[in-house]
XYZ file of C-alpha atoms in Angstrom:
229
model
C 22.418 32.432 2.645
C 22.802 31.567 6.444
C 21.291 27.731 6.954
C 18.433 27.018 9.508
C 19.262 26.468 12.808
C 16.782 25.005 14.603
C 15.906 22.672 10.987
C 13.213 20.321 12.957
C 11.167 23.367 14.137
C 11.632 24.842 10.949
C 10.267 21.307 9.121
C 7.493 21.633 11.837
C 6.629 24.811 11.175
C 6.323 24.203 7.185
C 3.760 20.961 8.085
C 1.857 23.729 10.538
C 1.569 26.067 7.419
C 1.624 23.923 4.038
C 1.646 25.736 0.833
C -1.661 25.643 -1.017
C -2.560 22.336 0.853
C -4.599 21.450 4.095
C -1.817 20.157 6.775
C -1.136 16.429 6.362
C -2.807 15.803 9.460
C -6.440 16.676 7.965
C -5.474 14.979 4.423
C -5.126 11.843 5.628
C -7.889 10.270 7.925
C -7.832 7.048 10.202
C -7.633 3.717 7.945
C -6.087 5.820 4.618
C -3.080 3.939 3.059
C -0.261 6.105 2.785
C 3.042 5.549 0.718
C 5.410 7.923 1.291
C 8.662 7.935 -1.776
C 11.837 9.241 -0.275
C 15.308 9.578 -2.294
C 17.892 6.686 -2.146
C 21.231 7.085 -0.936
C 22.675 8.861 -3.891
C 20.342 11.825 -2.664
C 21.246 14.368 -0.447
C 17.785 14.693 0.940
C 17.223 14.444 4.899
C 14.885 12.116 5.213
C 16.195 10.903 8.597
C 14.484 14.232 9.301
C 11.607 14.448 6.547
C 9.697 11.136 6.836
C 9.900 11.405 10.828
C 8.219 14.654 10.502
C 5.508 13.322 8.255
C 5.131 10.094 10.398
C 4.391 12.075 13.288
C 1.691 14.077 11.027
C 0.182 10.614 10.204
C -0.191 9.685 13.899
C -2.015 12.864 14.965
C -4.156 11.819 12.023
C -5.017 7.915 13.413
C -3.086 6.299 10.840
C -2.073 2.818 11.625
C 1.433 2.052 11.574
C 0.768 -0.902 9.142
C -1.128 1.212 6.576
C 1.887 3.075 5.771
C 4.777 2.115 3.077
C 8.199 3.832 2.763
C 8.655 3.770 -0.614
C 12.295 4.068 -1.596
C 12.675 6.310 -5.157
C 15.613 4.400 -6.714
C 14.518 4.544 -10.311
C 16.392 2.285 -12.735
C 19.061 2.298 -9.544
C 20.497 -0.573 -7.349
C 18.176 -1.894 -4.741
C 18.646 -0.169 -1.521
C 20.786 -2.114 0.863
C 19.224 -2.542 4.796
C 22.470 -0.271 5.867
C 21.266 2.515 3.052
C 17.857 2.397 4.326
C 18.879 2.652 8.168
C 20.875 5.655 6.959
C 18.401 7.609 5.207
C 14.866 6.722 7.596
C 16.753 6.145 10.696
C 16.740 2.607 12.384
C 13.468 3.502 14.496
C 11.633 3.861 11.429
C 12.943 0.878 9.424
C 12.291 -1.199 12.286
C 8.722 0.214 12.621
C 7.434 0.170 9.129
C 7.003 -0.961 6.054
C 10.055 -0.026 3.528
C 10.336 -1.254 -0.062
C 12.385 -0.086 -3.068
C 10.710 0.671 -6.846
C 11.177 -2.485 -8.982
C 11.187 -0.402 -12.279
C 11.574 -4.228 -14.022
C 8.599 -6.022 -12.355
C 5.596 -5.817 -14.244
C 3.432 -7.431 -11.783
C 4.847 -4.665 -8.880
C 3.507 -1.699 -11.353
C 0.484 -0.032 -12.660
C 0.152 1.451 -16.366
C -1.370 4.760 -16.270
C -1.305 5.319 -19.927
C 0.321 7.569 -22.235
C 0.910 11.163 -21.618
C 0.012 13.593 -24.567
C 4.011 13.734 -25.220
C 3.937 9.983 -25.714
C 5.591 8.876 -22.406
C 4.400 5.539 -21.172
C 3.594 5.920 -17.245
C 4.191 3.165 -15.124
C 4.528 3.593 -11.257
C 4.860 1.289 -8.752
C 1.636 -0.123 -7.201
C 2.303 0.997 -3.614
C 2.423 4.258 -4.760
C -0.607 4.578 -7.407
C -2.883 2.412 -4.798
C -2.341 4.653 -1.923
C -4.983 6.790 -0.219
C -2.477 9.436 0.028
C 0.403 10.188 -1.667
C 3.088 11.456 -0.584
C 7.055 12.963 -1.221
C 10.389 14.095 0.286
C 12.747 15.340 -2.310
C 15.317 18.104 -2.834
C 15.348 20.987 -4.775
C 18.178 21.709 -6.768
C 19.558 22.337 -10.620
C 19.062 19.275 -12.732
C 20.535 18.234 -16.123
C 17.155 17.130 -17.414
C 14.026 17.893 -15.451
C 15.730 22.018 -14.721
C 15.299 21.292 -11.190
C 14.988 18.010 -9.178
C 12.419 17.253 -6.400
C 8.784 18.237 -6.514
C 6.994 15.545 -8.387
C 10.571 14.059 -9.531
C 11.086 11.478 -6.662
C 7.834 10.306 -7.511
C 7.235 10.239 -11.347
C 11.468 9.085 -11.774
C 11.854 7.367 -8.263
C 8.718 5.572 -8.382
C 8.949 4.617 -12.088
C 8.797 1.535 -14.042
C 11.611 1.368 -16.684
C 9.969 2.136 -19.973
C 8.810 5.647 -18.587
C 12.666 6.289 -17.161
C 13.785 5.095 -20.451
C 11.950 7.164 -22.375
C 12.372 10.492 -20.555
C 16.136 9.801 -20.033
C 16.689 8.779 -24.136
C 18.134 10.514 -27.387
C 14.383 12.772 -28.158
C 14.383 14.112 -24.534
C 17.937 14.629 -23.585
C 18.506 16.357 -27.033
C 15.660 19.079 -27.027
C 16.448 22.063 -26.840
C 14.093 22.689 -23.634
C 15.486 20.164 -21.479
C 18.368 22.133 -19.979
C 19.766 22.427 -16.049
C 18.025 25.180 -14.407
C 15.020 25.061 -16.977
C 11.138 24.703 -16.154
C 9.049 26.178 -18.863
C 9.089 24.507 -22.012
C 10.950 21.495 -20.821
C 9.561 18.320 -21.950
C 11.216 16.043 -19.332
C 9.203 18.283 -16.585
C 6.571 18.536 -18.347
C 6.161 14.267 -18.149
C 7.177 14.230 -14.690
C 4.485 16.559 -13.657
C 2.070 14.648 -15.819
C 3.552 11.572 -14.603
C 3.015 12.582 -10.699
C -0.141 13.996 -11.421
C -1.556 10.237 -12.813
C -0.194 8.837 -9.905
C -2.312 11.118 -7.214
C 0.706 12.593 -5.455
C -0.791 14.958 -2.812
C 1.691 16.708 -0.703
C 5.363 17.015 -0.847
C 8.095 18.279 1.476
C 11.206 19.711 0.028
C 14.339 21.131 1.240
C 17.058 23.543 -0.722
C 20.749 23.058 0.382
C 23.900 24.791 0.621
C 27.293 23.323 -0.448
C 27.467 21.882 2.423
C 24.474 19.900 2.983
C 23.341 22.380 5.319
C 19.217 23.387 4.771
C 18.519 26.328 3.684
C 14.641 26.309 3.014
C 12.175 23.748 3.662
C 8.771 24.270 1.693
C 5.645 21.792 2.309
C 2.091 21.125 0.693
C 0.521 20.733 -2.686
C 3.363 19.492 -5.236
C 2.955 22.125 -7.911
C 3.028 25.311 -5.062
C 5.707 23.577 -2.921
C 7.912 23.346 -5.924
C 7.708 26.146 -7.059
């Protein structure tokens, strides 16, 4: 598959035409808060192009620069270090905004959304659940748990408090038969990431596919379950 070459026009293009979702410019409205969860470093996903693009949709809608948090999705990971951060947003944005990691260990920087019918305890971090809007970068590709990564992943893993990342990532998950690389339906570890995502109001996502490379290959935009899929 040949990659994109003109890959901002093509992102632009995606926000002009979202998938099963009004653009983000008529989503969000003037005085919203937004969050937007990008990967962390250990992601290949292009957020020094993504958020950018989503920023500028934000403007066009009146939203203030201080109602917006960067949220970064580093699960049960390392904080994000101020280099990391400059490398993923760009140093224009982190100088701009507001960016924070998860704190999957915090209890007072999450909010319990309950129990999803599979028994997975959903806690995501407060600047995400509280938003107006919700929003997502991610990238798709094959995943040793959740089949494929991005959608609702960056979110309902990235976002997460550790209880629901230690659930979905322990012995009962990782050992049924249905959570396999490459596998959607019937895959319980999707299954509570979508729920998961869902709990937490996430609105509109923007995804990329990539070659071997890191070179994009297909950007998709809009509502989470469409985009994804």
């Amino acid at each position: 598959v040949e990659p994109i070459d003109d890959v901002r026009q093509a992102i632009q293009e995606t926000l002009n035409h979202p998938i099963g979702s009004a653009p983000l410019h008529e989503l969000a409205k003037p005085g919203d808060r937004v969050c937007i969860v990008f990967t962390d470093i250990t992601r290949s996903s292009p957020d020094h192009l993504l958020v950018p693009a989503l920023l500028d949709e934000l403007k066009k809608a009146g939203v203030k620069d201080e109602n917006i948090t960067l949220l970064c999705g580093i699960g049960m990971h390392r904080p994000s270090t101020p280099e990391e951060k400059a490398i993923k947003l760009g140093t224009d944005v982190v100088s701009r905004y507001r960016v924070i990691d998860n704190e999957p260990q915090n209890p007072a920087a999450l909010v319990d959304l309950g129990t999803t019918p599979g028994g997975v305890p959903v806690l995501l971090h407060r600047a995400a659940v509280e938003a107006d809007l919700l929003i997502a970068t991610g990238i798709v590709e094959p995943h040793q748990y959740a089949g494929y990564s991005g959608g609702r992943k960056t979110v309902a893993v990235g976002a997460a408090g550790e209880a629901l990342i230690a659930h979905t990532h322990g012995p009962a998950f990782v050992d049924h038969p249905g959570t396999r690389l490459g596998q959607i339906d019937g895959n319980p570890f999707h299954e509570a990431v979508s729920e998961a995502a869902r709990r937490a109001g996430l609105r509109f996502i923007l995804n990329v596919v990539l070659d071997d490379n890191k070179r994009i290959l297909r950007v998709t935009a809009g509502e989470p379950e469409l985009a994804f899929q």
